[in-house]
Amino acid sequence: MKRTVTIYPRIAPGEKIYVIRKPFGDEREITVDSAVIKESMAGVVLKLHSNEDRLYDITSTFNNYTVSIISDTTNTIVNVDYFKRSSDVSNSPATVSLLAFNSRQAYIARDITKCGHSLDSAYRANALDTLVSLKQKRMSLLYKYTMNSISYADTVKSGAAFMVAYNSVDFGKDYGKLHSFMQKAHRRFGHYRPFMALESKVQKYINIMTVEYNVGDVLPGLVLPDTLQKPLSTTDLCKGKVCLINLWSTWCPQCYPFIEQQRKAQALFSPAKFQMISVALDPDVNDWKAYVSVNKLYWHQVIDKDVWTGTSVYTFKADSIPYNFLLAPDGKIVAKGISPDSLIHTLKRYLK
């Protein structure tokens, strides 16, 4: 039997209320149930999506006021006044817990914003002593905000509440702590489907940030679409040739100098021995196509529109752009992270 939410809405008769399941990760938003209100404050029972803890929004056609709940019991009770834009949730410990957490975080976020405004004023006034004090205060507030998120996510019992809190969890470059944090969460939420998907992504991210391909390694291949949406295989294109694979993006100005050197390389070296493939991490295919066409990039161009969650980043373990690999004809890496001003010189070493 699916879980339900009983809503007591103060709203004009004839208006409609909806229950929307909020997405985690790659999920999509789903409207799971709705009802037309016949009488204000009369209880309306709506069915939820499943029997697991999930985050839902309750909305209406009356105005844009939204009530968020977590379905951690068989029936969550919501009293909502759409005229006063206020609500009360009961019979849902996870919702009460999450609301309290969000309230604490909102208070800190307001202080961070105020501190930012004060910093702007201090910069304009060239008040150096005040600047130092405000910067320290802002750093302290940011640290408190992050630590609150980690502490809450580390102890909360609801999988849905954990997923919400995780969005503001940040361990910086301490990937060991992130790994330990996820291991601890696994003991509570290891069978919770949204967490399982998150855990897989986090592990891939940790691998990218802590493991890299080095000179002498064979670089794995991948298949991506070109400007005509034709799938191209990097393995097939590079086979038997010295091959330069470059990761870039149209929104990355630091990438442009390397592209100019690629243009020179194309004119200098024979395509019989040398191959270039540019992998664009771009969310907009049309913008990318236009850039390639206008700038006349006449070598193999492919795109990964999933950007940092795409196969390119996971396959090549790239944590930034621009980045590149130079491969020998046998597919082994002979150089990587080549700077624009040394590209031609490096290519000449392997294309004598």
mmCIF file of C-alpha atoms in Angstrom:
data_model
loop_
_atom_site.group_PDB
_atom_site.id
_atom_site.type_symbol
_atom_site.label_atom_id
_atom_site.label_comp_id
_atom_site.label_asym_id
_atom_site.label_seq_id
_atom_site.Cartn_x
_atom_site.Cartn_y
_atom_site.Cartn_z
ATOM 1 C CA MET A 1 0.000 0.000 0.000
ATOM 2 C CA LYS A 2 1.424 3.371 -1.052
ATOM 3 C CA ARG A 3 1.987 6.126 1.446
ATOM 4 C CA THR A 4 -0.371 9.091 1.477
ATOM 5 C CA VAL A 5 -0.528 12.734 2.452
ATOM 6 C CA THR A 6 -3.660 14.252 3.981
ATOM 7 C CA ILE A 7 -3.928 17.946 3.155
ATOM 8 C CA TYR A 8 -6.211 20.444 4.878
ATOM 9 C CA PRO A 9 -6.046 23.440 2.541
ATOM 10 C CA ARG A 10 -7.405 26.897 3.234
ATOM 11 C CA ILE A 11 -8.024 27.830 -0.363
ATOM 12 C CA ALA A 12 -10.854 28.873 -2.664
ATOM 13 C CA PRO A 13 -13.119 26.006 -3.848
ATOM 14 C CA GLY A 14 -12.405 25.010 -7.433
ATOM 15 C CA GLU A 15 -8.650 25.450 -7.125
ATOM 16 C CA LYS A 16 -6.432 22.426 -7.716
ATOM 17 C CA ILE A 17 -3.607 21.079 -5.558
ATOM 18 C CA TYR A 18 -0.791 18.855 -6.738
ATOM 19 C CA VAL A 19 1.762 16.550 -5.157
ATOM 20 C CA ILE A 20 5.062 16.513 -7.054
ATOM 21 C CA ARG A 21 7.894 14.066 -6.428
ATOM 22 C CA LYS A 22 11.147 15.999 -6.469
ATOM 23 C CA PRO A 23 14.051 14.416 -8.358
ATOM 24 C CA PHE A 24 17.294 13.152 -6.900
ATOM 25 C CA GLY A 25 20.268 12.917 -9.263
ATOM 26 C CA ASP A 26 19.225 12.107 -12.824
ATOM 27 C CA GLU A 27 15.567 11.483 -11.988
ATOM 28 C CA ARG A 28 12.819 13.651 -13.427
ATOM 29 C CA GLU A 29 10.145 15.556 -11.583
ATOM 30 C CA ILE A 30 6.824 13.675 -11.454
ATOM 31 C CA THR A 31 3.325 14.853 -10.541
ATOM 32 C CA VAL A 32 2.047 11.842 -8.606
ATOM 33 C CA ASP A 33 -1.474 12.952 -7.647
ATOM 34 C CA SER A 34 -3.824 15.938 -7.676
ATOM 35 C CA ALA A 35 -7.300 16.975 -6.581
ATOM 36 C CA VAL A 36 -9.818 19.762 -7.154
ATOM 37 C CA ILE A 37 -10.803 21.400 -3.870
ATOM 38 C CA LYS A 38 -14.542 21.247 -3.231
ATOM 39 C CA GLU A 39 -14.538 22.792 0.231
ATOM 40 C CA SER A 40 -11.918 24.873 2.010
ATOM 41 C CA MET A 41 -10.252 23.108 4.984
ATOM 42 C CA ALA A 42 -11.832 19.763 4.092
ATOM 43 C CA GLY A 43 -9.252 16.976 4.259
ATOM 44 C CA VAL A 44 -7.982 15.668 0.920
ATOM 45 C CA VAL A 45 -6.025 12.404 0.776
ATOM 46 C CA LEU A 46 -3.487 12.126 -2.056
ATOM 47 C CA LYS A 47 -1.401 9.087 -2.927
ATOM 48 C CA LEU A 48 2.377 9.310 -3.073
ATOM 49 C CA HIS A 49 4.765 7.622 -5.476
ATOM 50 C CA SER A 50 6.081 4.735 -3.384
ATOM 51 C CA ASN A 51 6.609 3.371 0.106
ATOM 52 C CA GLU A 52 10.135 4.760 0.505
ATOM 53 C CA ASP A 53 11.164 8.101 1.938
ATOM 54 C CA ARG A 54 10.925 10.695 -0.829
ATOM 55 C CA LEU A 55 10.832 14.477 -1.065
ATOM 56 C CA TYR A 56 7.565 15.961 -2.370
ATOM 57 C CA ASP A 57 6.295 19.460 -3.080
ATOM 58 C CA ILE A 58 2.638 20.359 -2.547
ATOM 59 C CA THR A 59 1.571 23.177 -4.886
ATOM 60 C CA SER A 60 -1.656 24.713 -6.124
ATOM 61 C CA THR A 61 -3.203 26.670 -8.973
ATOM 62 C CA PHE A 62 -4.044 29.448 -6.479
ATOM 63 C CA ASN A 63 -0.518 30.859 -6.061
ATOM 64 C CA ASN A 64 3.117 29.761 -6.061
ATOM 65 C CA TYR A 65 3.287 28.879 -2.354
ATOM 66 C CA THR A 66 4.906 25.457 -1.949
ATOM 67 C CA VAL A 67 5.059 23.051 0.981
ATOM 68 C CA SER A 68 7.869 20.477 0.972
ATOM 69 C CA ILE A 69 7.469 17.192 2.834
ATOM 70 C CA ILE A 70 9.262 13.889 3.275
ATOM 71 C CA SER A 71 7.057 10.798 3.163
ATOM 72 C CA ASP A 72 8.600 8.940 6.093
ATOM 73 C CA THR A 73 5.325 7.617 7.575
ATOM 74 C CA THR A 74 2.228 5.967 6.124
ATOM 75 C CA ASN A 75 0.327 9.257 6.171
ATOM 76 C CA THR A 76 1.799 12.750 6.460
ATOM 77 C CA ILE A 77 -0.590 15.499 7.580
ATOM 78 C CA VAL A 78 -0.337 19.003 6.148
ATOM 79 C CA ASN A 79 -2.329 22.079 7.140
ATOM 80 C CA VAL A 80 -1.746 24.811 4.589
ATOM 81 C CA ASP A 81 -3.162 28.321 4.350
ATOM 82 C CA TYR A 82 -2.668 29.559 0.801
ATOM 83 C CA PHE A 83 -4.007 33.011 1.694
ATOM 84 C CA LYS A 84 -1.478 33.585 4.498
ATOM 85 C CA ARG A 85 1.191 31.455 2.740
ATOM 86 C CA SER A 86 1.824 29.410 5.869
ATOM 87 C CA SER A 87 1.759 25.708 6.706
ATOM 88 C CA ASP A 88 2.218 23.115 9.411
ATOM 89 C CA VAL A 89 3.358 19.521 8.906
ATOM 90 C CA SER A 90 2.744 16.712 11.388
ATOM 91 C CA ASN A 91 3.171 12.937 11.598
ATOM 92 C CA SER A 92 6.470 13.257 9.700
ATOM 93 C CA PRO A 93 9.578 13.393 11.897
ATOM 94 C CA ALA A 94 11.838 13.642 8.844
ATOM 95 C CA THR A 95 9.995 16.708 7.539
ATOM 96 C CA VAL A 96 10.128 18.423 10.925
ATOM 97 C CA SER A 97 13.839 17.627 11.154
ATOM 98 C CA LEU A 98 14.563 18.896 7.639
ATOM 99 C CA LEU A 99 12.585 22.104 8.176
ATOM 100 C CA ALA A 100 14.580 22.842 11.328
ATOM 101 C CA PHE A 101 17.841 22.167 9.483
ATOM 102 C CA ASN A 102 16.825 24.398 6.557
ATOM 103 C CA SER A 103 15.858 27.158 8.968
ATOM 104 C CA ARG A 104 19.279 27.044 10.649
ATOM 105 C CA GLN A 105 21.043 27.077 7.289
ATOM 106 C CA ALA A 106 18.913 29.950 5.992
ATOM 107 C CA TYR A 107 19.883 32.031 9.028
ATOM 108 C CA ILE A 108 23.584 31.438 8.345
ATOM 109 C CA ALA A 109 23.110 32.079 4.618
ATOM 110 C CA ARG A 110 21.564 35.478 5.401
ATOM 111 C CA ASP A 111 24.596 36.341 7.536
ATOM 112 C CA ILE A 112 26.924 35.270 4.698
ATOM 113 C CA THR A 113 25.043 37.532 2.281
ATOM 114 C CA LYS A 114 25.174 40.484 4.695
ATOM 115 C CA CYS A 115 28.876 39.899 5.193
ATOM 116 C CA GLY A 116 29.361 39.918 1.423
ATOM 117 C CA HIS A 117 27.627 43.294 1.129
ATOM 118 C CA SER A 118 29.794 44.673 3.941
ATOM 119 C CA LEU A 119 32.904 43.391 2.146
ATOM 120 C CA ASP A 120 31.897 45.243 -1.018
ATOM 121 C CA SER A 121 31.508 48.452 0.974
ATOM 122 C CA ALA A 122 34.873 47.931 2.686
ATOM 123 C CA TYR A 123 36.581 47.377 -0.691
ATOM 124 C CA ARG A 124 35.152 50.612 -2.023
ATOM 125 C CA ALA A 125 36.240 52.483 1.106
ATOM 126 C CA ASN A 126 39.674 50.814 1.042
ATOM 127 C CA ALA A 127 39.201 49.943 4.744
ATOM 128 C CA LEU A 128 41.965 47.363 5.046
ATOM 129 C CA ASP A 129 41.499 46.475 8.729
ATOM 130 C CA THR A 130 37.760 46.020 8.209
ATOM 131 C CA LEU A 131 38.416 43.889 5.126
ATOM 132 C CA VAL A 132 40.561 41.435 7.077
ATOM 133 C CA SER A 133 37.966 41.143 9.835
ATOM 134 C CA LEU A 134 35.072 40.657 7.404
ATOM 135 C CA LYS A 135 36.956 38.052 5.379
ATOM 136 C CA GLN A 136 37.646 36.065 8.544
ATOM 137 C CA LYS A 137 33.989 36.360 9.568
ATOM 138 C CA ARG A 138 32.783 35.214 6.155
ATOM 139 C CA MET A 139 35.161 32.234 6.166
ATOM 140 C CA SER A 140 33.908 31.306 9.631
ATOM 141 C CA LEU A 141 30.283 31.473 8.470
ATOM 142 C CA LEU A 142 30.989 29.384 5.361
ATOM 143 C CA TYR A 143 32.756 26.803 7.521
ATOM 144 C CA LYS A 144 29.815 26.722 9.947
ATOM 145 C CA TYR A 145 27.350 26.296 7.051
ATOM 146 C CA THR A 146 29.334 23.382 5.623
ATOM 147 C CA MET A 147 29.904 21.693 8.987
ATOM 148 C CA ASN A 148 26.187 21.952 9.811
ATOM 149 C CA SER A 149 25.413 20.150 6.551
ATOM 150 C CA ILE A 150 27.961 17.427 7.217
ATOM 151 C CA SER A 151 26.803 16.951 10.815
ATOM 152 C CA TYR A 152 23.130 16.777 9.822
ATOM 153 C CA ALA A 153 23.720 14.405 6.900
ATOM 154 C CA ASP A 154 25.984 12.274 9.093
ATOM 155 C CA THR A 155 23.268 11.647 11.694
ATOM 156 C CA VAL A 156 19.895 11.968 9.968
ATOM 157 C CA LYS A 157 17.801 8.789 9.754
ATOM 158 C CA SER A 158 15.815 9.602 6.603
ATOM 159 C CA GLY A 159 17.382 8.788 3.247
ATOM 160 C CA ALA A 160 15.493 11.631 1.580
ATOM 161 C CA ALA A 161 16.692 14.124 4.186
ATOM 162 C CA PHE A 162 20.253 12.894 3.652
ATOM 163 C CA MET A 163 19.949 13.470 -0.101
ATOM 164 C CA VAL A 164 18.766 17.048 0.455
ATOM 165 C CA ALA A 165 21.527 17.814 2.959
ATOM 166 C CA TYR A 166 24.207 16.272 0.732
ATOM 167 C CA ASN A 167 23.768 19.124 -1.757
ATOM 168 C CA SER A 168 25.588 21.438 0.652
ATOM 169 C CA VAL A 169 28.190 18.929 1.890
ATOM 170 C CA ASP A 170 31.727 19.909 0.897
ATOM 171 C CA PHE A 171 34.996 18.283 1.926
ATOM 172 C CA GLY A 172 37.098 20.321 -0.474
ATOM 173 C CA LYS A 173 40.017 18.214 -1.680
ATOM 174 C CA ASP A 174 39.928 15.841 1.284
ATOM 175 C CA TYR A 175 38.673 12.865 -0.730
ATOM 176 C CA GLY A 176 39.559 10.467 2.083
ATOM 177 C CA LYS A 177 37.048 12.192 4.376
ATOM 178 C CA LEU A 178 34.443 12.169 1.618
ATOM 179 C CA HIS A 179 35.002 8.436 1.138
ATOM 180 C CA SER A 180 34.657 7.782 4.892
ATOM 181 C CA PHE A 181 31.546 9.963 5.039
ATOM 182 C CA MET A 182 29.903 7.963 2.221
ATOM 183 C CA GLN A 183 30.902 4.650 3.814
ATOM 184 C CA LYS A 184 29.197 5.679 7.040
ATOM 185 C CA ALA A 185 26.096 6.771 5.130
ATOM 186 C CA HIS A 186 26.105 3.439 3.281
ATOM 187 C CA ARG A 187 25.516 1.630 6.557
ATOM 188 C CA ARG A 188 22.237 3.563 6.944
ATOM 189 C CA PHE A 189 21.105 3.968 3.345
ATOM 190 C CA GLY A 190 22.862 1.229 1.394
ATOM 191 C CA HIS A 191 19.546 -0.148 0.068
ATOM 192 C CA TYR A 192 17.960 3.255 -0.600
ATOM 193 C CA ARG A 193 17.835 3.615 -4.381
ATOM 194 C CA PRO A 194 18.606 7.360 -4.670
ATOM 195 C CA PHE A 195 21.566 6.907 -2.332
ATOM 196 C CA MET A 196 22.860 3.958 -4.355
ATOM 197 C CA ALA A 197 22.917 6.130 -7.495
ATOM 198 C CA LEU A 198 24.610 8.967 -5.595
ATOM 199 C CA GLU A 199 27.169 6.617 -4.070
ATOM 200 C CA SER A 200 28.144 5.333 -7.513
ATOM 201 C CA LYS A 201 28.643 8.876 -8.819
ATOM 202 C CA VAL A 202 30.643 9.959 -5.776
ATOM 203 C CA GLN A 203 32.937 6.943 -6.087
ATOM 204 C CA LYS A 204 33.547 7.737 -9.755
ATOM 205 C CA TYR A 205 34.272 11.338 -8.801
ATOM 206 C CA ILE A 206 36.755 10.240 -6.115
ATOM 207 C CA ASN A 207 38.465 7.967 -8.641
ATOM 208 C CA ILE A 208 38.767 10.850 -11.092
ATOM 209 C CA MET A 209 40.254 13.147 -8.484
ATOM 210 C CA THR A 210 42.654 10.620 -6.928
ATOM 211 C CA VAL A 211 43.592 8.291 -9.800
ATOM 212 C CA GLU A 212 45.030 9.478 -13.100
ATOM 213 C CA TYR A 213 46.512 8.067 -16.274
ATOM 214 C CA ASN A 214 50.261 8.486 -16.587
ATOM 215 C CA VAL A 215 52.792 8.325 -19.386
ATOM 216 C CA GLY A 216 53.088 4.693 -20.479
ATOM 217 C CA ASP A 217 49.461 3.834 -19.707
ATOM 218 C CA VAL A 218 47.054 2.875 -22.468
ATOM 219 C CA LEU A 219 44.285 5.479 -22.632
ATOM 220 C CA PRO A 220 40.820 3.899 -22.870
ATOM 221 C CA GLY A 221 38.697 4.813 -25.855
ATOM 222 C CA LEU A 222 35.212 6.222 -25.994
ATOM 223 C CA VAL A 223 32.507 6.856 -28.586
ATOM 224 C CA LEU A 224 30.899 10.292 -28.942
ATOM 225 C CA PRO A 225 28.865 12.076 -31.638
ATOM 226 C CA ASP A 226 30.436 14.491 -34.121
ATOM 227 C CA THR A 227 28.838 17.616 -35.592
ATOM 228 C CA LEU A 228 26.633 15.423 -37.819
ATOM 229 C CA GLN A 229 25.622 13.302 -34.812
ATOM 230 C CA LYS A 230 27.629 10.423 -36.246
ATOM 231 C CA PRO A 231 29.270 8.308 -33.499
ATOM 232 C CA LEU A 232 33.072 8.429 -33.650
ATOM 233 C CA SER A 233 35.396 6.080 -31.791
ATOM 234 C CA THR A 234 38.624 7.561 -30.454
ATOM 235 C CA THR A 235 40.195 4.091 -30.560
ATOM 236 C CA ASP A 236 39.419 3.653 -34.252
ATOM 237 C CA LEU A 237 40.515 7.180 -35.194
ATOM 238 C CA CYS A 238 43.812 6.946 -33.291
ATOM 239 C CA LYS A 239 44.794 3.422 -34.342
ATOM 240 C CA GLY A 240 48.284 3.353 -35.864
ATOM 241 C CA LYS A 241 48.828 7.123 -35.605
ATOM 242 C CA VAL A 242 50.234 9.657 -33.212
ATOM 243 C CA CYS A 243 47.031 11.042 -31.748
ATOM 244 C CA LEU A 244 46.236 14.211 -29.818
ATOM 245 C CA ILE A 245 43.048 14.171 -27.727
ATOM 246 C CA ASN A 246 42.055 17.530 -26.286
ATOM 247 C CA LEU A 247 39.256 18.239 -23.794
ATOM 248 C CA TRP A 248 37.849 21.750 -24.040
ATOM 249 C CA SER A 249 34.652 23.793 -24.114
ATOM 250 C CA THR A 250 33.225 26.803 -25.923
ATOM 251 C CA TRP A 251 32.676 28.438 -22.514
ATOM 252 C CA CYS A 252 36.336 28.031 -21.525
ATOM 253 C CA PRO A 253 38.487 31.028 -22.607
ATOM 254 C CA GLN A 254 41.599 29.271 -21.258
ATOM 255 C CA CYS A 255 41.020 26.628 -23.933
ATOM 256 C CA TYR A 256 41.331 28.982 -26.904
ATOM 257 C CA PRO A 257 45.169 29.323 -27.012
ATOM 258 C CA PHE A 258 45.541 25.543 -27.303
ATOM 259 C CA ILE A 259 43.017 25.459 -30.149
ATOM 260 C CA GLU A 260 45.101 27.997 -32.059
ATOM 261 C CA GLN A 261 48.149 25.760 -31.671
ATOM 262 C CA GLN A 262 46.098 22.800 -32.894
ATOM 263 C CA ARG A 263 45.293 24.814 -35.999
ATOM 264 C CA LYS A 264 49.035 25.242 -36.617
ATOM 265 C CA ALA A 265 49.646 21.551 -35.963
ATOM 266 C CA GLN A 266 47.056 20.575 -38.536
ATOM 267 C CA ALA A 267 48.918 22.577 -41.181
ATOM 268 C CA LEU A 268 52.345 21.199 -40.199
ATOM 269 C CA PHE A 269 51.794 17.443 -39.856
ATOM 270 C CA SER A 270 50.520 14.836 -42.312
ATOM 271 C CA PRO A 271 47.126 13.259 -41.546
ATOM 272 C CA ALA A 272 48.658 9.947 -42.636
ATOM 273 C CA LYS A 273 50.691 9.908 -39.408
ATOM 274 C CA PHE A 274 48.896 12.352 -37.133
ATOM 275 C CA GLN A 275 45.331 12.557 -35.817
ATOM 276 C CA MET A 276 43.603 15.169 -33.656
ATOM 277 C CA ILE A 277 40.342 14.779 -31.746
ATOM 278 C CA SER A 278 38.784 17.611 -29.769
ATOM 279 C CA VAL A 279 36.271 16.540 -27.127
ATOM 280 C CA ALA A 280 33.942 19.398 -26.173
ATOM 281 C CA LEU A 281 32.339 19.369 -22.737
ATOM 282 C CA ASP A 282 29.363 21.480 -23.767
ATOM 283 C CA PRO A 283 25.704 21.289 -22.680
ATOM 284 C CA ASP A 284 24.432 23.057 -25.820
ATOM 285 C CA VAL A 285 25.045 21.146 -29.046
ATOM 286 C CA ASN A 286 23.940 24.032 -31.279
ATOM 287 C CA ASP A 287 26.307 26.543 -29.648
ATOM 288 C CA TRP A 288 29.141 24.057 -30.037
ATOM 289 C CA LYS A 289 28.345 23.389 -33.707
ATOM 290 C CA ALA A 290 28.224 27.120 -34.402
ATOM 291 C CA TYR A 291 31.593 27.689 -32.704
ATOM 292 C CA VAL A 292 33.230 24.847 -34.646
ATOM 293 C CA SER A 293 31.822 26.155 -37.936
ATOM 294 C CA VAL A 294 32.582 29.863 -37.410
ATOM 295 C CA ASN A 295 36.131 29.150 -36.214
ATOM 296 C CA LYS A 296 36.779 26.558 -38.942
ATOM 297 C CA LEU A 297 38.011 23.773 -36.709
ATOM 298 C CA TYR A 298 38.637 21.269 -39.490
ATOM 299 C CA TRP A 299 39.712 18.245 -37.494
ATOM 300 C CA HIS A 300 37.652 15.620 -35.656
ATOM 301 C CA GLN A 301 35.218 17.319 -33.284
ATOM 302 C CA VAL A 302 33.010 15.380 -30.863
ATOM 303 C CA ILE A 303 30.837 16.480 -27.967
ATOM 304 C CA ASP A 304 29.885 15.219 -24.522
ATOM 305 C CA LYS A 305 26.861 17.317 -23.553
ATOM 306 C CA ASP A 306 26.741 15.741 -20.075
ATOM 307 C CA VAL A 307 29.862 17.813 -19.288
ATOM 308 C CA TRP A 308 31.207 16.875 -15.822
ATOM 309 C CA THR A 309 28.902 13.879 -15.408
ATOM 310 C CA GLY A 310 29.592 12.517 -18.869
ATOM 311 C CA THR A 311 31.577 9.519 -20.097
ATOM 312 C CA SER A 312 34.527 11.679 -21.202
ATOM 313 C CA VAL A 313 35.343 12.875 -17.692
ATOM 314 C CA TYR A 314 34.916 9.402 -16.204
ATOM 315 C CA THR A 315 36.827 7.640 -18.997
ATOM 316 C CA PHE A 316 39.770 10.038 -19.153
ATOM 317 C CA LYS A 317 39.704 10.909 -15.408
ATOM 318 C CA ALA A 318 39.839 14.601 -16.249
ATOM 319 C CA ASP A 319 39.173 17.020 -13.387
ATOM 320 C CA SER A 320 39.646 20.249 -15.345
ATOM 321 C CA ILE A 321 39.879 21.758 -18.809
ATOM 322 C CA PRO A 322 41.737 22.404 -20.993
ATOM 323 C CA TYR A 323 43.434 19.019 -20.776
ATOM 324 C CA ASN A 324 45.037 16.755 -23.331
ATOM 325 C CA PHE A 325 46.751 13.464 -24.000
ATOM 326 C CA LEU A 326 49.243 12.623 -26.733
ATOM 327 C CA LEU A 327 49.166 8.961 -27.744
ATOM 328 C CA ALA A 328 51.689 6.839 -29.595
ATOM 329 C CA PRO A 329 50.464 4.641 -32.488
ATOM 330 C CA ASP A 330 50.048 1.763 -30.011
ATOM 331 C CA GLY A 331 47.612 3.823 -27.885
ATOM 332 C CA LYS A 332 50.020 4.459 -25.004
ATOM 333 C CA ILE A 333 50.290 7.920 -23.486
ATOM 334 C CA VAL A 334 53.578 9.647 -24.365
ATOM 335 C CA ALA A 335 52.681 13.096 -23.008
ATOM 336 C CA LYS A 336 49.793 14.800 -21.227
ATOM 337 C CA GLY A 337 48.784 18.248 -20.076
ATOM 338 C CA ILE A 338 50.827 19.827 -22.879
ATOM 339 C CA SER A 339 50.825 23.624 -22.734
ATOM 340 C CA PRO A 340 49.913 25.616 -25.856
ATOM 341 C CA ASP A 341 53.410 27.068 -26.314
ATOM 342 C CA SER A 342 55.062 23.641 -26.212
ATOM 343 C CA LEU A 343 52.587 21.691 -28.372
ATOM 344 C CA ILE A 344 54.396 22.033 -31.715
ATOM 345 C CA HIS A 345 57.772 21.245 -30.172
ATOM 346 C CA THR A 346 56.332 18.153 -28.440
ATOM 347 C CA LEU A 347 54.664 16.913 -31.629
ATOM 348 C CA LYS A 348 57.916 17.259 -33.594
ATOM 349 C CA ARG A 349 59.589 14.842 -31.162
ATOM 350 C CA TYR A 350 57.114 12.093 -32.080
ATOM 351 C CA LEU A 351 56.501 12.987 -35.739
ATOM 352 C CA LYS A 352 60.015 13.076 -37.110
#
